[in-house]
Coordinates of N, CA and C and ligand atoms in Angstrom, one line a residue:
M122 N 118.2 -85.8 -33.4 CA 119.0 -84.6 -33.9 C 118.1 -83.4 -33.8
N123 N 118.5 -82.4 -33.1 CA 117.7 -81.2 -33.0 C 117.8 -80.3 -34.2
Q124 N 117.0 -79.3 -34.3 CA 117.0 -78.4 -35.5 C 118.3 -77.7 -35.7
N125 N 118.9 -77.3 -34.6 CA 120.2 -76.6 -34.7 C 121.3 -77.4 -35.4
S126 N 121.4 -78.6 -35.1 CA 122.4 -79.4 -35.6 C 122.3 -79.6 -37.1
I127 N 121.0 -79.4 -37.6 CA 120.8 -79.5 -39.1 C 121.2 -78.2 -39.7
T128 N 120.7 -77.1 -39.1 CA 120.9 -75.8 -39.8 C 122.3 -75.2 -39.5
D129 N 122.7 -75.2 -38.3 CA 124.0 -74.6 -37.9 C 125.1 -75.7 -38.2
K130 N 125.4 -75.9 -39.4 CA 126.5 -76.9 -39.7 C 127.8 -76.3 -39.3
D131 N 128.7 -77.2 -38.9 CA 130.1 -76.7 -38.7 C 130.8 -76.5 -40.0
A132 N 131.9 -75.8 -40.0 CA 132.6 -75.4 -41.2 C 132.9 -76.6 -42.1
I133 N 133.3 -77.7 -41.5 CA 133.6 -78.9 -42.4 C 132.4 -79.4 -43.1
S134 N 131.3 -79.6 -42.4 CA 130.2 -80.2 -43.1 C 129.5 -79.2 -44.1
K135 N 129.7 -77.9 -43.8 CA 129.1 -76.9 -44.6 C 129.9 -76.9 -46.0
L136 N 131.2 -76.9 -45.9 CA 132.0 -76.9 -47.1 C 131.8 -78.2 -47.9
T137 N 131.8 -79.3 -47.1 CA 131.6 -80.6 -47.8 C 130.2 -80.7 -48.6
S138 N 129.2 -80.1 -47.9 CA 127.9 -80.2 -48.7 C 127.9 -79.2 -49.9
E139 N 128.7 -78.1 -49.8 CA 128.8 -77.3 -51.0 C 129.5 -78.0 -52.1
F140 N 130.6 -78.7 -51.8 CA 131.3 -79.4 -52.9 C 130.4 -80.5 -53.5
N141 N 129.6 -81.1 -52.6 CA 128.8 -82.2 -53.0 C 127.7 -81.8 -54.0
K142 N 127.4 -80.5 -54.1 CA 126.5 -80.0 -55.0 C 127.0 -79.8 -56.4
L143 N 128.4 -79.9 -56.5 CA 129.0 -79.7 -57.8 C 128.9 -80.9 -58.7
P144 N 128.9 -80.7 -60.1 CA 128.8 -81.9 -61.0 C 130.0 -82.8 -60.8
G145 N 129.7 -84.1 -60.8 CA 130.8 -85.1 -60.8 C 131.4 -85.3 -59.4
I146 N 131.0 -84.6 -58.4 CA 131.6 -84.8 -57.0 C 130.6 -85.4 -56.1
G147 N 130.8 -86.6 -55.7 CA 130.0 -87.3 -54.8 C 130.4 -87.0 -53.3
P148 N 129.7 -87.5 -52.3 CA 129.9 -87.2 -50.9 C 131.4 -87.6 -50.5
K149 N 131.9 -88.7 -51.0 CA 133.3 -89.1 -50.6 C 134.3 -88.1 -51.1
S150 N 134.2 -87.7 -52.4 CA 135.1 -86.7 -53.0 C 135.0 -85.4 -52.3
A151 N 133.7 -85.0 -52.0 CA 133.5 -83.7 -51.3 C 134.2 -83.7 -50.0
Q152 N 134.2 -84.8 -49.3 CA 134.8 -84.9 -48.0 C 136.3 -84.8 -48.2
R153 N 136.8 -85.5 -49.2 CA 138.3 -85.6 -49.4 C 138.8 -84.2 -49.8
I154 N 138.1 -83.4 -50.6 CA 138.6 -82.1 -51.0 C 138.5 -81.2 -49.7
T155 N 137.5 -81.3 -48.9 CA 137.4 -80.5 -47.7 C 138.5 -80.7 -46.8
F156 N 138.9 -82.0 -46.5 CA 140.0 -82.3 -45.6 C 141.3 -81.9 -46.2
H157 N 141.4 -82.0 -47.6 CA 142.6 -81.6 -48.2 C 142.9 -80.1 -48.0
L158 N 141.8 -79.3 -48.1 CA 141.9 -77.8 -47.9 C 142.2 -77.5 -46.4
L159 N 141.6 -78.3 -45.6 CA 141.9 -78.1 -44.1 C 143.4 -78.2 -43.8
R160 N 144.0 -79.2 -44.5 CA 145.4 -79.4 -44.2 C 146.3 -78.5 -45.0
A161 N 145.8 -77.9 -46.1 CA 146.6 -77.1 -47.0 C 146.9 -75.7 -46.4
P162 N 148.0 -75.1 -46.9 CA 148.3 -73.7 -46.4 C 147.1 -72.8 -46.5
E163 N 147.0 -71.8 -45.6 CA 145.9 -70.9 -45.6 C 145.8 -70.2 -47.0
E164 N 147.0 -69.9 -47.5 CA 147.1 -69.2 -48.8 C 146.3 -69.9 -49.9
Q165 N 146.4 -71.2 -49.9 CA 145.7 -72.0 -51.0 C 144.2 -71.8 -50.8
A166 N 143.7 -71.9 -49.6 CA 142.2 -71.7 -49.4 C 141.8 -70.3 -49.8
R167 N 142.6 -69.3 -49.5 CA 142.3 -67.9 -49.8 C 142.2 -67.7 -51.3
L168 N 143.2 -68.3 -52.0 CA 143.2 -68.1 -53.5 C 142.0 -68.8 -54.1
L169 N 141.6 -69.9 -53.5 CA 140.4 -70.6 -54.0 C 139.1 -69.8 -53.8
A170 N 139.0 -69.2 -52.6 CA 137.9 -68.4 -52.2 C 137.8 -67.2 -53.2
E171 N 139.0 -66.5 -53.4 CA 139.0 -65.4 -54.3 C 138.6 -65.7 -55.7
A172 N 139.1 -66.9 -56.2 CA 138.8 -67.3 -57.5 C 137.3 -67.5 -57.7
L173 N 136.7 -68.1 -56.7 CA 135.3 -68.4 -56.7 C 134.5 -67.1 -56.8
L174 N 134.9 -66.1 -56.0 CA 134.2 -64.8 -55.9 C 134.3 -64.1 -57.3
S175 N 135.6 -64.1 -57.8 CA 135.8 -63.3 -59.0 C 135.1 -63.9 -60.2
L176 N 134.9 -65.2 -60.1 CA 134.1 -65.9 -61.2 C 132.8 -65.3 -61.4
K177 N 132.1 -65.0 -60.3 CA 130.8 -64.4 -60.4 C 130.8 -62.9 -60.6
Q178 N 131.9 -62.3 -60.0 CA 131.9 -60.8 -60.1 C 132.4 -60.3 -61.5
K179 N 133.3 -61.1 -62.1 CA 134.0 -60.6 -63.3 C 133.5 -61.1 -64.6
I180 N 132.9 -62.3 -64.6 CA 132.5 -62.9 -65.8 C 131.1 -62.5 -66.2
A181 N 131.0 -62.1 -67.5 CA 129.7 -61.7 -68.0 C 129.6 -62.4 -69.4
L182 N 128.5 -62.1 -70.1 CA 128.3 -62.7 -71.4 C 128.7 -61.6 -72.5
C183 N 129.4 -62.1 -73.5 CA 129.7 -61.2 -74.6 C 128.4 -60.7 -75.3
S184 N 128.3 -59.4 -75.5 CA 127.0 -58.9 -76.1 C 126.9 -59.3 -77.5
T185 N 128.0 -59.8 -78.2 CA 127.9 -60.3 -79.6 C 127.6 -61.8 -79.6
C186 N 128.5 -62.6 -79.1 CA 128.3 -64.0 -79.3 C 127.8 -64.8 -78.1
C187 N 127.6 -64.1 -77.0 CA 127.0 -64.7 -75.7 C 128.0 -65.7 -75.1
N188 N 129.3 -65.7 -75.5 CA 130.3 -66.5 -74.8 C 130.6 -65.8 -73.4
V189 N 131.1 -66.6 -72.5 CA 131.4 -66.0 -71.2 C 132.8 -65.2 -71.4
T190 N 132.9 -64.1 -70.7 CA 134.0 -63.2 -71.0 C 134.2 -62.2 -69.8
E191 N 135.5 -61.8 -69.7 CA 135.8 -60.7 -68.7 C 135.7 -59.4 -69.3
S192 N 135.7 -59.3 -70.7 CA 135.7 -58.1 -71.4 C 134.7 -58.2 -72.5
D193 N 133.9 -57.1 -72.8 CA 132.9 -57.2 -73.8 C 133.3 -56.2 -74.9
P194 N 133.3 -56.6 -76.2 CA 133.2 -57.9 -76.7 C 134.3 -58.9 -76.3
C195 N 134.1 -60.2 -76.4 CA 135.1 -61.2 -75.9 C 136.3 -61.1 -76.9
P196 N 137.4 -61.7 -76.4 CA 138.6 -61.7 -77.2 C 138.4 -62.3 -78.6
I197 N 137.6 -63.3 -78.8 CA 137.4 -63.9 -80.1 C 136.6 -62.9 -81.0
C198 N 135.6 -62.3 -80.5 CA 134.8 -61.3 -81.4 C 135.7 -60.1 -81.7
R199 N 136.6 -59.8 -80.8 CA 137.4 -58.6 -80.9 C 138.6 -58.8 -81.9
N200 N 138.9 -60.1 -82.1 CA 140.1 -60.5 -82.9 C 139.8 -60.3 -84.4
R201 N 140.5 -59.3 -85.0 CA 140.3 -58.9 -86.4 C 140.8 -60.0 -87.4
E202 N 141.7 -60.9 -86.8 CA 142.2 -62.0 -87.7 C 141.2 -63.1 -87.9
R203 N 140.1 -63.1 -87.1 CA 139.2 -64.2 -87.3 C 138.3 -63.9 -88.5
N204 N 137.8 -65.0 -89.1 CA 136.9 -64.9 -90.2 C 135.5 -64.6 -89.8
A205 N 135.1 -63.3 -90.1 CA 133.8 -62.9 -89.6 C 132.6 -63.4 -90.5
S206 N 133.0 -64.1 -91.6 CA 131.9 -64.6 -92.5 C 131.4 -66.0 -92.0
Q207 N 132.1 -66.6 -91.0 CA 131.6 -67.9 -90.5 C 131.2 -67.8 -89.0
I208 N 130.1 -68.3 -88.7 CA 129.7 -68.4 -87.3 C 129.4 -69.9 -87.0
C209 N 130.1 -70.3 -85.9 CA 129.9 -71.7 -85.5 C 129.0 -71.7 -84.3
I210 N 127.8 -72.4 -84.3 CA 126.8 -72.3 -83.2 C 127.0 -73.5 -82.3
V211 N 127.2 -73.2 -81.0 CA 127.4 -74.2 -80.0 C 126.4 -74.1 -78.9
E212 N 126.2 -75.2 -78.1 CA 125.3 -75.1 -77.0 C 125.8 -74.4 -75.8
Q213 N 127.1 -74.7 -75.5 CA 127.7 -74.2 -74.2 C 129.1 -73.5 -74.5
P214 N 129.5 -72.6 -73.6 CA 130.8 -72.0 -73.7 C 131.9 -73.0 -73.7
Q215 N 131.8 -74.1 -73.0 CA 132.8 -75.2 -72.9 C 133.1 -75.7 -74.3
D216 N 132.0 -75.7 -75.2 CA 132.2 -76.3 -76.5 C 133.2 -75.4 -77.3
I217 N 133.2 -74.1 -77.0 CA 134.2 -73.3 -77.7 C 135.6 -73.7 -77.3
L218 N 135.8 -74.0 -76.1 CA 137.1 -74.4 -75.6 C 137.6 -75.6 -76.4
A219 N 136.6 -76.6 -76.5 CA 137.0 -77.8 -77.2 C 137.3 -77.5 -78.7
L220 N 136.5 -76.7 -79.4 CA 136.8 -76.4 -80.8 C 138.1 -75.6 -80.9
E221 N 138.3 -74.6 -80.0 CA 139.5 -73.8 -80.1 C 140.7 -74.7 -79.9
H222 N 140.6 -75.7 -79.1 CA 141.7 -76.6 -78.8 C 142.2 -77.3 -80.1
T223 N 141.3 -77.5 -81.1 CA 141.7 -78.2 -82.3 C 142.6 -77.2 -83.1
G224 N 142.4 -75.9 -82.9 CA 143.3 -74.9 -83.6 C 142.9 -74.8 -85.1
I225 N 141.9 -75.5 -85.7 CA 141.7 -75.3 -87.1 C 140.6 -74.4 -87.5
Y226 N 139.7 -74.0 -86.5 CA 138.6 -73.1 -86.8 C 139.0 -71.7 -86.6
K227 N 138.8 -70.8 -87.6 CA 139.2 -69.4 -87.5 C 138.1 -68.5 -87.6
G228 N 136.8 -69.0 -87.6 CA 135.7 -68.1 -87.7 C 135.2 -67.6 -86.3
L229 N 134.0 -67.1 -86.2 CA 133.4 -66.7 -84.9 C 132.5 -67.7 -84.4
Y230 N 131.9 -67.5 -83.2 CA 131.0 -68.4 -82.5 C 129.7 -67.7 -82.1
H231 N 128.8 -68.6 -81.8 CA 127.6 -68.1 -81.1 C 127.2 -69.2 -80.1
V232 N 127.0 -68.7 -78.8 CA 126.6 -69.7 -77.8 C 125.1 -69.6 -77.5
L233 N 124.4 -70.7 -77.6 CA 123.0 -70.7 -77.4 C 122.6 -70.8 -75.9
H234 N 123.5 -71.3 -75.1 CA 123.2 -71.6 -73.7 C 122.1 -72.6 -73.6
G235 N 122.2 -73.7 -74.3 CA 121.2 -74.7 -74.1 C 120.7 -75.2 -75.5
A236 N 119.8 -76.1 -75.5 CA 119.2 -76.7 -76.7 C 117.7 -76.8 -76.6
L237 N 117.0 -76.8 -77.7 CA 115.6 -76.9 -77.6 C 115.2 -78.3 -77.1
S238 N 114.2 -78.3 -76.2 CA 113.8 -79.5 -75.6 C 112.3 -79.4 -75.2
P239 N 111.4 -79.8 -76.1 CA 110.0 -79.7 -75.8 C 109.7 -80.5 -74.5
T240 N 110.3 -81.6 -74.3 CA 110.0 -82.4 -73.1 C 110.4 -81.7 -71.8
E241 N 111.4 -80.9 -71.8 CA 111.8 -80.1 -70.6 C 111.3 -78.7 -70.7
G242 N 110.4 -78.4 -71.7 CA 109.8 -77.1 -71.8 C 110.8 -76.0 -72.2
I243 N 111.9 -76.4 -72.9 CA 112.8 -75.3 -73.3 C 112.5 -75.0 -74.8
G244 N 112.0 -73.8 -75.0 CA 111.6 -73.4 -76.4 C 112.6 -72.4 -76.9
S245 N 112.3 -71.9 -78.1 CA 113.2 -71.0 -78.8 C 113.5 -69.7 -78.1
E246 N 112.5 -69.3 -77.2 CA 112.7 -68.0 -76.5 C 113.7 -68.2 -75.3
D247 N 113.9 -69.5 -74.9 CA 114.7 -69.7 -73.7 C 116.2 -69.8 -74.0
I248 N 116.6 -70.0 -75.3 CA 118.0 -70.0 -75.7 C 118.3 -68.8 -76.6
R249 N 119.6 -68.5 -76.8 CA 120.0 -67.3 -77.5 C 119.8 -67.3 -79.0
I250 N 118.6 -67.5 -79.4 CA 118.4 -67.6 -80.9 C 118.1 -66.1 -81.4
R251 N 117.4 -65.3 -80.6 CA 117.1 -64.0 -81.1 C 118.4 -63.2 -81.3
E252 N 119.3 -63.4 -80.4 CA 120.6 -62.7 -80.5 C 121.4 -63.2 -81.8
L253 N 121.2 -64.5 -82.1 CA 121.9 -65.0 -83.3 C 121.3 -64.4 -84.5
L254 N 119.9 -64.4 -84.6 CA 119.3 -63.8 -85.8 C 119.6 -62.4 -86.0
S255 N 119.8 -61.6 -85.0 CA 120.1 -60.2 -85.2 C 121.5 -60.1 -85.7
R256 N 122.4 -61.0 -85.3 CA 123.8 -61.0 -85.9 C 123.8 -61.3 -87.4
L257 N 122.8 -62.0 -87.8 CA 122.8 -62.5 -89.2 C 122.2 -61.4 -90.2
Q258 N 121.7 -60.3 -89.6 CA 121.1 -59.3 -90.4 C 122.0 -58.5 -91.3
N259 N 123.3 -58.3 -90.8 CA 124.1 -57.3 -91.5 C 124.7 -57.9 -92.8
G260 N 124.5 -59.1 -93.2 CA 124.9 -59.6 -94.5 C 126.4 -60.0 -94.5
A261 N 127.1 -59.9 -93.4 CA 128.5 -60.3 -93.4 C 128.7 -61.8 -93.3
V262 N 127.7 -62.5 -92.8 CA 127.9 -63.9 -92.5 C 127.5 -64.7 -93.7
Q263 N 128.4 -65.6 -94.2 CA 128.2 -66.4 -95.4 C 127.9 -67.9 -95.0
E264 N 128.4 -68.3 -93.9 CA 128.2 -69.7 -93.5 C 127.9 -69.8 -92.0
V265 N 126.9 -70.6 -91.6 CA 126.6 -70.9 -90.3 C 126.9 -72.4 -90.1
I266 N 127.8 -72.7 -89.1 CA 128.1 -74.1 -88.9 C 127.4 -74.6 -87.6
L267 N 126.5 -75.5 -87.8 CA 125.7 -76.0 -86.6 C 126.5 -77.1 -85.9
A268 N 127.0 -76.7 -84.7 CA 127.8 -77.6 -83.9 C 127.1 -77.9 -82.6
T269 N 125.8 -78.1 -82.6 CA 125.1 -78.5 -81.4 C 125.4 -80.0 -81.2
N270 N 125.2 -80.5 -80.0 CA 125.5 -81.9 -79.6 C 124.7 -82.8 -80.6
T271 N 125.2 -84.1 -80.6 CA 124.6 -85.0 -81.6 C 123.5 -85.8 -80.9
N272 N 123.0 -85.3 -79.7 CA 121.9 -86.1 -79.1 C 120.5 -85.5 -79.7
L273 N 119.4 -86.0 -79.1 CA 118.1 -85.6 -79.7 C 117.9 -84.1 -79.6
E274 N 118.2 -83.5 -78.5 CA 118.0 -82.1 -78.3 C 118.8 -81.3 -79.3
G275 N 120.1 -81.7 -79.5 CA 121.0 -81.0 -80.3 C 120.6 -81.1 -81.8
E276 N 120.1 -82.3 -82.2 CA 119.6 -82.5 -83.6 C 118.4 -81.7 -83.8
Q277 N 117.5 -81.7 -82.9 CA 116.2 -80.9 -83.0 C 116.6 -79.4 -83.2
T278 N 117.5 -78.9 -82.4 CA 117.9 -77.5 -82.4 C 118.6 -77.2 -83.8
A279 N 119.4 -78.1 -84.3 CA 120.1 -77.9 -85.6 C 119.1 -77.8 -86.7
M280 N 118.1 -78.7 -86.6 CA 117.0 -78.7 -87.6 C 116.2 -77.4 -87.6
Y281 N 115.9 -77.0 -86.4 CA 115.1 -75.7 -86.2 C 115.9 -74.5 -86.8
L282 N 117.2 -74.5 -86.4 CA 118.0 -73.3 -86.8 C 118.2 -73.3 -88.3
S283 N 118.4 -74.5 -88.9 CA 118.6 -74.5 -90.4 C 117.4 -74.0 -91.1
Q284 N 116.2 -74.3 -90.6 CA 115.0 -73.8 -91.2 C 114.8 -72.3 -91.1
L285 N 115.3 -71.8 -90.0 CA 115.3 -70.3 -89.8 C 116.3 -69.6 -90.7
I286 N 117.5 -70.2 -90.8 CA 118.6 -69.5 -91.4 C 118.7 -69.6 -92.9
A287 N 118.4 -70.8 -93.4 CA 118.5 -71.1 -94.8 C 117.8 -70.1 -95.7
P288 N 116.6 -69.7 -95.3 CA 115.8 -68.7 -96.1 C 116.6 -67.3 -96.2
L289 N 117.5 -67.1 -95.3 CA 118.2 -65.8 -95.3 C 119.3 -65.8 -96.4
G290 N 119.5 -66.9 -97.1 CA 120.5 -67.0 -98.1 C 121.9 -67.3 -97.6
I291 N 121.9 -67.8 -96.3 CA 123.2 -68.1 -95.7 C 123.4 -69.6 -95.8
K292 N 124.6 -70.1 -96.1 CA 124.9 -71.5 -96.2 C 124.9 -72.1 -94.8
V293 N 124.2 -73.2 -94.6 CA 124.1 -73.8 -93.3 C 124.8 -75.2 -93.4
T294 N 125.8 -75.4 -92.6 CA 126.4 -76.7 -92.5 C 126.3 -77.3 -91.1
R295 N 126.5 -78.6 -91.1 CA 126.4 -79.4 -89.8 C 127.7 -80.1 -89.7
L296 N 128.3 -80.2 -88.5 CA 129.5 -81.0 -88.2 C 129.3 -82.4 -88.8
A297 N 130.4 -82.9 -89.4 CA 130.3 -84.3 -90.0 C 129.9 -85.3 -89.0
R298 N 129.4 -86.4 -89.6 CA 128.9 -87.5 -88.8 C 129.9 -88.3 -88.0
G299 N 131.2 -87.9 -88.1 CA 132.2 -88.6 -87.4 C 132.0 -88.6 -85.9
L300 N 131.1 -87.7 -85.4 CA 130.8 -87.6 -84.0 C 129.7 -88.7 -83.8
P301 N 129.9 -89.6 -82.9 CA 128.9 -90.6 -82.6 C 127.6 -90.0 -82.0
F302 N 126.5 -90.6 -82.3 CA 125.2 -90.1 -81.7 C 125.3 -90.0 -80.2
G303 N 124.8 -88.9 -79.6 CA 124.9 -88.8 -78.2 C 126.1 -88.1 -77.7
T304 N 127.0 -87.6 -78.6 CA 128.2 -87.0 -78.1 C 128.0 -85.6 -77.6
E305 N 128.5 -85.3 -76.5 CA 128.6 -83.9 -76.0 C 129.9 -83.3 -76.5
L306 N 129.8 -82.2 -77.2 CA 131.0 -81.7 -77.9 C 132.2 -81.5 -77.0
E307 N 131.9 -81.0 -75.8 CA 133.0 -80.6 -74.9 C 133.9 -81.9 -74.5
Y308 N 133.3 -83.1 -74.7 CA 134.1 -84.3 -74.3 C 134.7 -85.0 -75.6
A309 N 134.4 -84.4 -76.7 CA 135.0 -85.1 -78.0 C 136.5 -84.8 -78.0
D310 N 137.3 -85.7 -78.6 CA 138.7 -85.5 -78.6 C 139.0 -84.7 -79.9
D311 N 140.3 -84.1 -79.9 CA 140.7 -83.2 -80.9 C 140.6 -83.8 -82.3
V312 N 141.0 -85.1 -82.5 CA 141.0 -85.7 -83.8 C 139.6 -85.8 -84.3
T313 N 138.7 -86.3 -83.5 CA 137.3 -86.4 -83.9 C 136.7 -85.1 -84.3
L314 N 137.0 -84.1 -83.4 CA 136.4 -82.7 -83.7 C 137.0 -82.1 -84.9
T315 N 138.3 -82.3 -85.2 CA 138.9 -81.8 -86.4 C 138.3 -82.4 -87.6
R316 N 138.1 -83.7 -87.6 CA 137.5 -84.4 -88.7 C 136.1 -83.9 -88.9
A317 N 135.4 -83.7 -87.8 CA 134.0 -83.3 -87.9 C 133.9 -81.9 -88.5
L318 N 134.8 -81.1 -88.1 CA 134.8 -79.7 -88.7 C 135.2 -79.7 -90.2
E319 N 136.2 -80.4 -90.5 CA 136.7 -80.4 -91.9 C 135.7 -81.1 -92.8
G320 N 135.0 -82.1 -92.3 CA 134.1 -82.8 -93.1 C 132.6 -82.3 -93.0
R321 N 132.5 -81.1 -92.5 CA 131.1 -80.6 -92.3 C 130.3 -80.6 -93.7
Q322 N 129.0 -80.9 -93.6 CA 128.3 -81.0 -94.8 C 127.1 -80.0 -94.8
E323 N 126.7 -79.6 -96.0 CA 125.6 -78.7 -96.1 C 124.4 -79.3 -95.5
F324 N 123.6 -78.6 -94.7 CA 122.5 -79.1 -93.9 C 121.2 -79.1 -94.8
Ligands
ZN121 ZN1 132.0 -62.7 -78.3

């Protein structure tokens, strides 16, 4: 195989290898999606390409809660009907989707974009903790709900945050133990999440 055949990939293998880089998509699926698009109407491929581009061009982080959004502040932070005295702290934007799907939580959120992990070298400066603390300064927040994942990193992060926040005189709660250890919030079902929210306990 000469150098050119490795670098100058044809359109099919190029697209296949891009799909293969996505989470949960192995080489077989990557190939199947590529050939599906090859057979699909050109319009479908164009819409997909446009959606991919606008994802990067239009989506930014909310300057208040760090959620992904097309408008700043995001629709949740902008919504006057939400309870601004509660902030639910999650690791990833997808966790908000899971919690919103239950329909029972009416407070605001804060997205950390990760969790503390000494083994992977992720410290407090690497996730959105500074932004969170500055939100807590105005005295409007009465309860912080720690909804980080129930794995080691999530528990460590919850512990760290509770030690930072409790001295500010804000009530700190943790989602109830209905969530099995090791659960990633975004994959928890509605019933489990609803129970965990309703049964949250003071940390
Ligand atoms: Zn927001």
